[in-house]
Amino acid sequence: MDTVLFLTVGLVFFITPVRSNTSGLKKVSKVQLLGFDWKNCGAPDAPAVLKTLNVSPDPVSIPGDLQASASGSTSVELTAPLAVNVTLEKEVAGFWVRVPCVEELGSCHYKDACELLNQLVPPGQDCPEPLHTYGLPCRCPFKAGSYSLPQSDFYLPVMEVPSWLTNGNYRVQGVLGMQDKELGCLRVSLSLRSN
Ligand SMILES: *[C@@H]1O[C@H](CO)[C@@H](O)[C@H](O)[C@H]1NC(C)=O
Ligand SMILES: *[C@@H]1O[C@H](CO)[C@@H](O)[C@H](O)[C@H]1NC(C)=O
């Protein structure tokens, strides 16, 4: 799985359930993600790029099953500290409005994504499926090379989302950097519908 993708989408949506004590979270019984789209937004010669990313079905239901495949590459080894700057925007009355960083979610600067990955999957522990099956890494360092995740099934459990994450159109940009050099940039857009 491409690191930029993993970090961008992961930081916004998947860190939430593992954080132990946060206020302002609400349990939603059902969320739908629609119109998922993505593109690279780095320089044409950016070292880290996502090559393919397919997510189905549309909409994706949470809780529910989704299928995804992805491939990407990095021409440099990704090692700590790996900075990630996330910009999250929501469409409000036709304008894109930046969602601020609140409790490490939203438009946040993460000094070291390697550290966050270590919290998600502590060193010594096997990477979660399907990464383990395909021998894909889930912690730093990520060696230079190509990574590919064949079509795989994921189950998304009920999760808690910040109370500001309401119905609407969102776009997220993640910029990955190491030692003040930009390595890659990924932009993801989707719509969220919940009850
Ligand atoms: C969570 O943190 C708040 C303060 O931010 C504190 O009042 C509360 O007791 C904490 N809850 C747990 C379960 O640790
Ligand atoms: C993140 O933003 C900070 C502050 O604007 C900047 O100094 C840093 O270079 C940025 N890092 C990346 C990876 O874009």
PDB file of C-alpha atoms and ligand atoms in Angstrom:
ATOM      1  CA  MET A   1       0.000   0.000   0.000  1.00  0.00           C
ATOM      2  CA  ASP A   2       1.265   3.423  -0.829  1.00  0.00           C
ATOM      3  CA  THR A   3       2.477   5.301   2.192  1.00  0.00           C
ATOM      4  CA  VAL A   4       1.040   8.646   1.242  1.00  0.00           C
ATOM      5  CA  LEU A   5      -2.384   7.154   0.756  1.00  0.00           C
ATOM      6  CA  PHE A   6      -2.151   5.130   3.914  1.00  0.00           C
ATOM      7  CA  LEU A   7      -1.158   8.137   5.928  1.00  0.00           C
ATOM      8  CA  THR A   8      -3.576  10.615   4.427  1.00  0.00           C
ATOM      9  CA  VAL A   9      -6.682   8.513   4.587  1.00  0.00           C
ATOM     10  CA  GLY A  10      -5.475   6.686   7.650  1.00  0.00           C
ATOM     11  CA  LEU A  11      -4.744   9.733   9.711  1.00  0.00           C
ATOM     12  CA  VAL A  12      -8.091  11.247   9.032  1.00  0.00           C
ATOM     13  CA  PHE A  13     -10.320   8.232   9.430  1.00  0.00           C
ATOM     14  CA  PHE A  14      -8.545   5.359  11.084  1.00  0.00           C
ATOM     15  CA  ILE A  15      -6.546   6.872  13.902  1.00  0.00           C
ATOM     16  CA  THR A  16      -9.773   7.929  15.576  1.00  0.00           C
ATOM     17  CA  PRO A  17     -10.803   4.519  16.908  1.00  0.00           C
ATOM     18  CA  VAL A  18      -7.417   3.775  18.475  1.00  0.00           C
ATOM     19  CA  ARG A  19      -7.051   7.064  20.288  1.00  0.00           C
ATOM     20  CA  SER A  20      -7.852   6.346  23.900  1.00  0.00           C
ATOM     21  CA  ASN A  21      -9.270   9.531  25.339  1.00  0.00           C
ATOM     22  CA  THR A  22     -10.750  12.174  23.136  1.00  0.00           C
ATOM     23  CA  SER A  23     -13.673  14.420  23.669  1.00  0.00           C
ATOM     24  CA  GLY A  24     -16.033  15.531  20.919  1.00  0.00           C
ATOM     25  CA  LEU A  25     -16.284  12.120  19.312  1.00  0.00           C
ATOM     26  CA  LYS A  26     -19.620  10.672  18.407  1.00  0.00           C
ATOM     27  CA  LYS A  27     -20.547   7.147  17.486  1.00  0.00           C
ATOM     28  CA  VAL A  28     -22.384   7.002  14.202  1.00  0.00           C
ATOM     29  CA  SER A  29     -24.283   3.861  13.390  1.00  0.00           C
ATOM     30  CA  LYS A  30     -23.879   4.152   9.648  1.00  0.00           C
ATOM     31  CA  VAL A  31     -21.689   6.255   7.378  1.00  0.00           C
ATOM     32  CA  GLN A  32     -21.492   6.172   3.614  1.00  0.00           C
ATOM     33  CA  LEU A  33     -18.531   7.378   1.579  1.00  0.00           C
ATOM     34  CA  LEU A  34     -19.417   8.358  -1.978  1.00  0.00           C
ATOM     35  CA  GLY A  35     -17.624   9.525  -5.066  1.00  0.00           C
ATOM     36  CA  PHE A  36     -14.127   8.621  -3.892  1.00  0.00           C
ATOM     37  CA  ASP A  37     -11.497  10.121  -6.179  1.00  0.00           C
ATOM     38  CA  TRP A  38      -7.765  10.735  -5.914  1.00  0.00           C
ATOM     39  CA  LYS A  39      -4.752  12.193  -7.684  1.00  0.00           C
ATOM     40  CA  ASN A  40      -1.111  12.898  -7.084  1.00  0.00           C
ATOM     41  CA  CYS A  41      -0.388  16.578  -6.475  1.00  0.00           C
ATOM     42  CA  GLY A  42       3.395  16.583  -6.123  1.00  0.00           C
ATOM     43  CA  ALA A  43       6.029  17.709  -8.579  1.00  0.00           C
ATOM     44  CA  PRO A  44       6.191  15.557 -11.741  1.00  0.00           C
ATOM     45  CA  ASP A  45       9.450  14.073 -10.467  1.00  0.00           C
ATOM     46  CA  ALA A  46       8.236  13.544  -6.893  1.00  0.00           C
ATOM     47  CA  PRO A  47       9.994  10.538  -5.315  1.00  0.00           C
ATOM     48  CA  ALA A  48       6.816   9.022  -3.844  1.00  0.00           C
ATOM     49  CA  VAL A  49       3.813   8.494  -6.088  1.00  0.00           C
ATOM     50  CA  LEU A  50       0.622   6.544  -6.065  1.00  0.00           C
ATOM     51  CA  LYS A  51       0.120   4.747  -9.389  1.00  0.00           C
ATOM     52  CA  THR A  52      -3.237   3.070  -9.016  1.00  0.00           C
ATOM     53  CA  LEU A  53      -5.967   3.097  -6.410  1.00  0.00           C
ATOM     54  CA  ASN A  54      -9.308   1.442  -6.820  1.00  0.00           C
ATOM     55  CA  VAL A  55     -11.966   1.392  -4.154  1.00  0.00           C
ATOM     56  CA  SER A  56     -15.378  -0.227  -4.475  1.00  0.00           C
ATOM     57  CA  PRO A  57     -18.308  -0.308  -4.063  1.00  0.00           C
ATOM     58  CA  ASP A  58     -19.520   3.264  -4.422  1.00  0.00           C
ATOM     59  CA  PRO A  59     -20.855   4.148  -1.927  1.00  0.00           C
ATOM     60  CA  VAL A  60     -18.720   2.423   0.686  1.00  0.00           C
ATOM     61  CA  SER A  61     -20.723   1.736   3.845  1.00  0.00           C
ATOM     62  CA  ILE A  62     -19.287   1.868   7.346  1.00  0.00           C
ATOM     63  CA  PRO A  63     -19.762  -0.573   8.948  1.00  0.00           C
ATOM     64  CA  GLY A  64     -19.374  -2.735   5.881  1.00  0.00           C
ATOM     65  CA  ASP A  65     -17.085  -4.370   3.370  1.00  0.00           C
ATOM     66  CA  LEU A  66     -14.950  -2.677   0.793  1.00  0.00           C
ATOM     67  CA  GLN A  67     -12.584  -3.903  -1.866  1.00  0.00           C
ATOM     68  CA  ALA A  68      -9.428  -1.999  -2.639  1.00  0.00           C
ATOM     69  CA  SER A  69      -6.301  -2.367  -4.684  1.00  0.00           C
ATOM     70  CA  ALA A  70      -3.391   0.030  -4.833  1.00  0.00           C
ATOM     71  CA  SER A  71       0.096   0.422  -6.156  1.00  0.00           C
ATOM     72  CA  GLY A  72       2.760   3.023  -5.754  1.00  0.00           C
ATOM     73  CA  SER A  73       6.437   3.570  -5.559  1.00  0.00           C
ATOM     74  CA  THR A  74       9.096   5.545  -3.821  1.00  0.00           C
ATOM     75  CA  SER A  75      12.534   6.187  -5.248  1.00  0.00           C
ATOM     76  CA  VAL A  76      14.004   7.014  -1.844  1.00  0.00           C
ATOM     77  CA  GLU A  77      13.846   5.106   1.409  1.00  0.00           C
ATOM     78  CA  LEU A  78      11.247   6.594   3.755  1.00  0.00           C
ATOM     79  CA  THR A  79      12.646   6.810   7.271  1.00  0.00           C
ATOM     80  CA  ALA A  80      11.818   8.643  10.502  1.00  0.00           C
ATOM     81  CA  PRO A  81      11.089  11.418  11.012  1.00  0.00           C
ATOM     82  CA  LEU A  82       8.558  11.460   8.205  1.00  0.00           C
ATOM     83  CA  ALA A  83       6.530  14.677   8.230  1.00  0.00           C
ATOM     84  CA  VAL A  84       2.982  14.726   6.933  1.00  0.00           C
ATOM     85  CA  ASN A  85       0.979  17.906   6.431  1.00  0.00           C
ATOM     86  CA  VAL A  86      -2.701  17.247   6.042  1.00  0.00           C
ATOM     87  CA  THR A  87      -5.125  19.847   4.746  1.00  0.00           C
ATOM     88  CA  LEU A  88      -8.765  18.940   5.110  1.00  0.00           C
ATOM     89  CA  GLU A  89     -11.385  21.075   3.417  1.00  0.00           C
ATOM     90  CA  LYS A  90     -15.152  20.932   3.430  1.00  0.00           C
ATOM     91  CA  GLU A  91     -17.447  22.428   0.852  1.00  0.00           C
ATOM     92  CA  VAL A  92     -19.722  25.005   2.443  1.00  0.00           C
ATOM     93  CA  ALA A  93     -22.150  26.888   0.203  1.00  0.00           C
ATOM     94  CA  GLY A  94     -19.935  26.335  -2.837  1.00  0.00           C
ATOM     95  CA  PHE A  95     -16.671  27.317  -1.145  1.00  0.00           C
ATOM     96  CA  TRP A  96     -13.893  25.091   0.168  1.00  0.00           C
ATOM     97  CA  VAL A  97     -13.352  25.851   3.838  1.00  0.00           C
ATOM     98  CA  ARG A  98     -10.326  24.578   5.718  1.00  0.00           C
ATOM     99  CA  VAL A  99     -11.163  22.400   8.719  1.00  0.00           C
ATOM    100  CA  PRO A 100      -8.766  23.320  11.541  1.00  0.00           C
ATOM    101  CA  CYS A 101      -6.660  20.817  13.449  1.00  0.00           C
ATOM    102  CA  VAL A 102      -8.536  19.741  16.565  1.00  0.00           C
ATOM    103  CA  GLU A 103      -7.161  16.972  18.759  1.00  0.00           C
ATOM    104  CA  GLU A 104      -4.807  15.817  15.994  1.00  0.00           C
ATOM    105  CA  LEU A 105      -7.579  15.497  13.410  1.00  0.00           C
ATOM    106  CA  GLY A 106      -8.370  17.882  10.580  1.00  0.00           C
ATOM    107  CA  SER A 107      -5.740  20.067   8.903  1.00  0.00           C
ATOM    108  CA  CYS A 108      -2.818  18.958  11.016  1.00  0.00           C
ATOM    109  CA  HIS A 109       0.948  18.818  10.778  1.00  0.00           C
ATOM    110  CA  TYR A 110       2.337  15.530  11.961  1.00  0.00           C
ATOM    111  CA  LYS A 111       6.030  15.698  12.768  1.00  0.00           C
ATOM    112  CA  ASP A 112       6.623  11.982  12.435  1.00  0.00           C
ATOM    113  CA  ALA A 113       4.202   9.603  10.782  1.00  0.00           C
ATOM    114  CA  CYS A 114       6.582   6.728  11.601  1.00  0.00           C
ATOM    115  CA  GLU A 115       5.802   7.273  15.262  1.00  0.00           C
ATOM    116  CA  LEU A 116       2.051   7.194  14.569  1.00  0.00           C
ATOM    117  CA  LEU A 117       2.434   3.970  12.609  1.00  0.00           C
ATOM    118  CA  ASN A 118       4.342   2.479  15.554  1.00  0.00           C
ATOM    119  CA  GLN A 119       1.392   3.317  17.764  1.00  0.00           C
ATOM    120  CA  LEU A 120      -1.060   1.711  15.350  1.00  0.00           C
ATOM    121  CA  VAL A 121       1.021  -1.428  14.893  1.00  0.00           C
ATOM    122  CA  PRO A 122       3.604  -1.742  17.668  1.00  0.00           C
ATOM    123  CA  PRO A 123       7.059  -2.922  16.517  1.00  0.00           C
ATOM    124  CA  GLY A 124       7.361  -6.686  16.762  1.00  0.00           C
ATOM    125  CA  GLN A 125       3.739  -7.214  15.860  1.00  0.00           C
ATOM    126  CA  ASP A 126       2.784  -8.593  12.419  1.00  0.00           C
ATOM    127  CA  CYS A 127       1.348  -6.084   9.974  1.00  0.00           C
ATOM    128  CA  PRO A 128      -2.432  -6.345   9.692  1.00  0.00           C
ATOM    129  CA  GLU A 129      -4.008  -8.307   6.862  1.00  0.00           C
ATOM    130  CA  PRO A 130      -3.929  -8.113   3.921  1.00  0.00           C
ATOM    131  CA  LEU A 131      -0.515  -6.398   4.169  1.00  0.00           C
ATOM    132  CA  HIS A 132       0.979  -9.388   6.013  1.00  0.00           C
ATOM    133  CA  THR A 133      -0.100 -11.875   3.317  1.00  0.00           C
ATOM    134  CA  TYR A 134       1.519  -9.849   0.568  1.00  0.00           C
ATOM    135  CA  GLY A 135       4.617  -9.046   2.579  1.00  0.00           C
ATOM    136  CA  LEU A 136       3.898  -5.325   2.529  1.00  0.00           C
ATOM    137  CA  PRO A 137       5.447  -3.187   5.256  1.00  0.00           C
ATOM    138  CA  CYS A 138       3.368  -1.101   7.662  1.00  0.00           C
ATOM    139  CA  ARG A 139       6.129   0.660   9.595  1.00  0.00           C
ATOM    140  CA  CYS A 140       9.171   2.702   8.790  1.00  0.00           C
ATOM    141  CA  PRO A 141      11.541   2.364   7.108  1.00  0.00           C
ATOM    142  CA  PHE A 142       9.882   1.844   3.736  1.00  0.00           C
ATOM    143  CA  LYS A 143      12.590   0.772   1.323  1.00  0.00           C
ATOM    144  CA  ALA A 144      12.840   2.414  -2.077  1.00  0.00           C
ATOM    145  CA  GLY A 145      10.894   0.382  -4.610  1.00  0.00           C
ATOM    146  CA  SER A 146       7.450  -0.443  -5.898  1.00  0.00           C
ATOM    147  CA  TYR A 147       4.618  -1.593  -3.712  1.00  0.00           C
ATOM    148  CA  SER A 148       1.456  -3.248  -4.881  1.00  0.00           C
ATOM    149  CA  LEU A 149      -1.627  -4.419  -3.054  1.00  0.00           C
ATOM    150  CA  PRO A 150      -3.774  -6.779  -5.154  1.00  0.00           C
ATOM    151  CA  GLN A 151      -7.559  -6.453  -4.871  1.00  0.00           C
ATOM    152  CA  SER A 152      -8.361  -7.185  -1.229  1.00  0.00           C
ATOM    153  CA  ASP A 153     -11.382  -7.240   1.033  1.00  0.00           C
ATOM    154  CA  PHE A 154     -11.560  -5.007   4.081  1.00  0.00           C
ATOM    155  CA  TYR A 155     -14.179  -4.836   6.759  1.00  0.00           C
ATOM    156  CA  LEU A 156     -14.738  -1.368   8.194  1.00  0.00           C
ATOM    157  CA  PRO A 157     -16.161  -1.565  11.726  1.00  0.00           C
ATOM    158  CA  VAL A 158     -18.386   0.962  13.433  1.00  0.00           C
ATOM    159  CA  MET A 159     -16.195   3.896  14.373  1.00  0.00           C
ATOM    160  CA  GLU A 160     -16.323   7.118  16.227  1.00  0.00           C
ATOM    161  CA  VAL A 161     -15.928  10.291  14.230  1.00  0.00           C
ATOM    162  CA  PRO A 162     -15.304  13.841  15.406  1.00  0.00           C
ATOM    163  CA  SER A 163     -18.533  15.775  15.790  1.00  0.00           C
ATOM    164  CA  TRP A 164     -17.482  18.265  13.077  1.00  0.00           C
ATOM    165  CA  LEU A 165     -17.336  15.481  10.500  1.00  0.00           C
ATOM    166  CA  THR A 166     -20.813  15.872   9.076  1.00  0.00           C
ATOM    167  CA  ASN A 167     -22.507  15.217   5.759  1.00  0.00           C
ATOM    168  CA  GLY A 168     -20.952  16.948   2.812  1.00  0.00           C
ATOM    169  CA  ASN A 169     -18.151  17.053   0.279  1.00  0.00           C
ATOM    170  CA  TYR A 170     -14.586  16.845   1.521  1.00  0.00           C
ATOM    171  CA  ARG A 171     -11.148  16.991   0.045  1.00  0.00           C
ATOM    172  CA  VAL A 172      -7.970  16.004   1.809  1.00  0.00           C
ATOM    173  CA  GLN A 173      -4.440  16.756   0.763  1.00  0.00           C
ATOM    174  CA  GLY A 174      -1.476  15.016   2.298  1.00  0.00           C
ATOM    175  CA  VAL A 175       2.076  16.194   1.741  1.00  0.00           C
ATOM    176  CA  LEU A 176       4.842  13.868   2.760  1.00  0.00           C
ATOM    177  CA  GLY A 177       8.253  15.275   3.617  1.00  0.00           C
ATOM    178  CA  MET A 178      11.602  14.218   4.972  1.00  0.00           C
ATOM    179  CA  GLN A 179      14.323  16.629   6.100  1.00  0.00           C
ATOM    180  CA  ASP A 180      12.468  19.598   4.577  1.00  0.00           C
ATOM    181  CA  LYS A 181      12.215  17.925   1.186  1.00  0.00           C
ATOM    182  CA  GLU A 182       8.799  17.265  -0.275  1.00  0.00           C
ATOM    183  CA  LEU A 183       8.560  13.608  -1.261  1.00  0.00           C
ATOM    184  CA  GLY A 184       5.018  13.289  -2.476  1.00  0.00           C
ATOM    185  CA  CYS A 185       1.537  14.716  -2.386  1.00  0.00           C
ATOM    186  CA  LEU A 186      -1.825  13.024  -2.631  1.00  0.00           C
ATOM    187  CA  ARG A 187      -5.238  14.596  -2.944  1.00  0.00           C
ATOM    188  CA  VAL A 188      -8.373  12.633  -2.143  1.00  0.00           C
ATOM    189  CA  SER A 189     -11.949  13.792  -2.495  1.00  0.00           C
ATOM    190  CA  LEU A 190     -15.112  12.146  -1.264  1.00  0.00           C
ATOM    191  CA  SER A 191     -18.555  12.824   0.071  1.00  0.00           C
ATOM    192  CA  LEU A 192     -19.813  11.704   3.431  1.00  0.00           C
ATOM    193  CA  ARG A 193     -23.342  10.803   4.332  1.00  0.00           C
ATOM    194  CA  SER A 194     -24.364   9.678   7.800  1.00  0.00           C
ATOM    195  CA  ASN A 195     -27.458   9.429   9.872  1.00  0.00           C
TER     196      ASN A 195
HETATM  197  C1  LIG B   1     -10.369  11.979  29.408  1.00  0.00           C
HETATM  198  O1  LIG B   1      -9.797  13.265  29.535  1.00  0.00           O
HETATM  199  C2  LIG B   1     -10.589  14.198  30.242  1.00  0.00           C
HETATM  200  C3  LIG B   1      -9.867  15.549  30.241  1.00  0.00           C
HETATM  201  O2  LIG B   1      -9.523  15.889  28.921  1.00  0.00           O
HETATM  202  C4  LIG B   1     -10.795  13.705  31.670  1.00  0.00           C
HETATM  203  O3  LIG B   1     -11.650  14.594  32.360  1.00  0.00           O
HETATM  204  C5  LIG B   1     -11.443  12.320  31.640  1.00  0.00           C
HETATM  205  O4  LIG B   1     -11.529  11.816  32.957  1.00  0.00           O
HETATM  206  C6  LIG B   1     -10.618  11.365  30.782  1.00  0.00           C
HETATM  207  N1  LIG B   1     -11.325  10.092  30.640  1.00  0.00           N
HETATM  208  C7  LIG B   1     -10.704   8.931  30.762  1.00  0.00           C
HETATM  209  C8  LIG B   1     -11.543   7.716  30.569  1.00  0.00           C
HETATM  210  O5  LIG B   1      -9.498   8.835  30.992  1.00  0.00           O
HETATM  211  C1  LIG B   2       4.521  21.410   6.729  1.00  0.00           C
HETATM  212  O1  LIG B   2       4.167  22.733   7.062  1.00  0.00           O
HETATM  213  C2  LIG B   2       5.180  23.413   7.781  1.00  0.00           C
HETATM  214  C3  LIG B   2       4.616  24.762   8.182  1.00  0.00           C
HETATM  215  O2  LIG B   2       3.959  25.389   7.116  1.00  0.00           O
HETATM  216  C4  LIG B   2       6.409  23.530   6.901  1.00  0.00           C
HETATM  217  O3  LIG B   2       7.432  24.158   7.607  1.00  0.00           O
HETATM  218  C5  LIG B   2       6.866  22.123   6.497  1.00  0.00           C
HETATM  219  O4  LIG B   2       7.940  22.210   5.606  1.00  0.00           O
HETATM  220  C6  LIG B   2       5.727  21.372   5.842  1.00  0.00           C
HETATM  221  N1  LIG B   2       6.130  20.007   5.597  1.00  0.00           N
HETATM  222  C7  LIG B   2       5.761  19.359   4.514  1.00  0.00           C
HETATM  223  C8  LIG B   2       6.160  17.930   4.451  1.00  0.00           C
HETATM  224  O5  LIG B   2       5.103  19.866   3.627  1.00  0.00           O
END
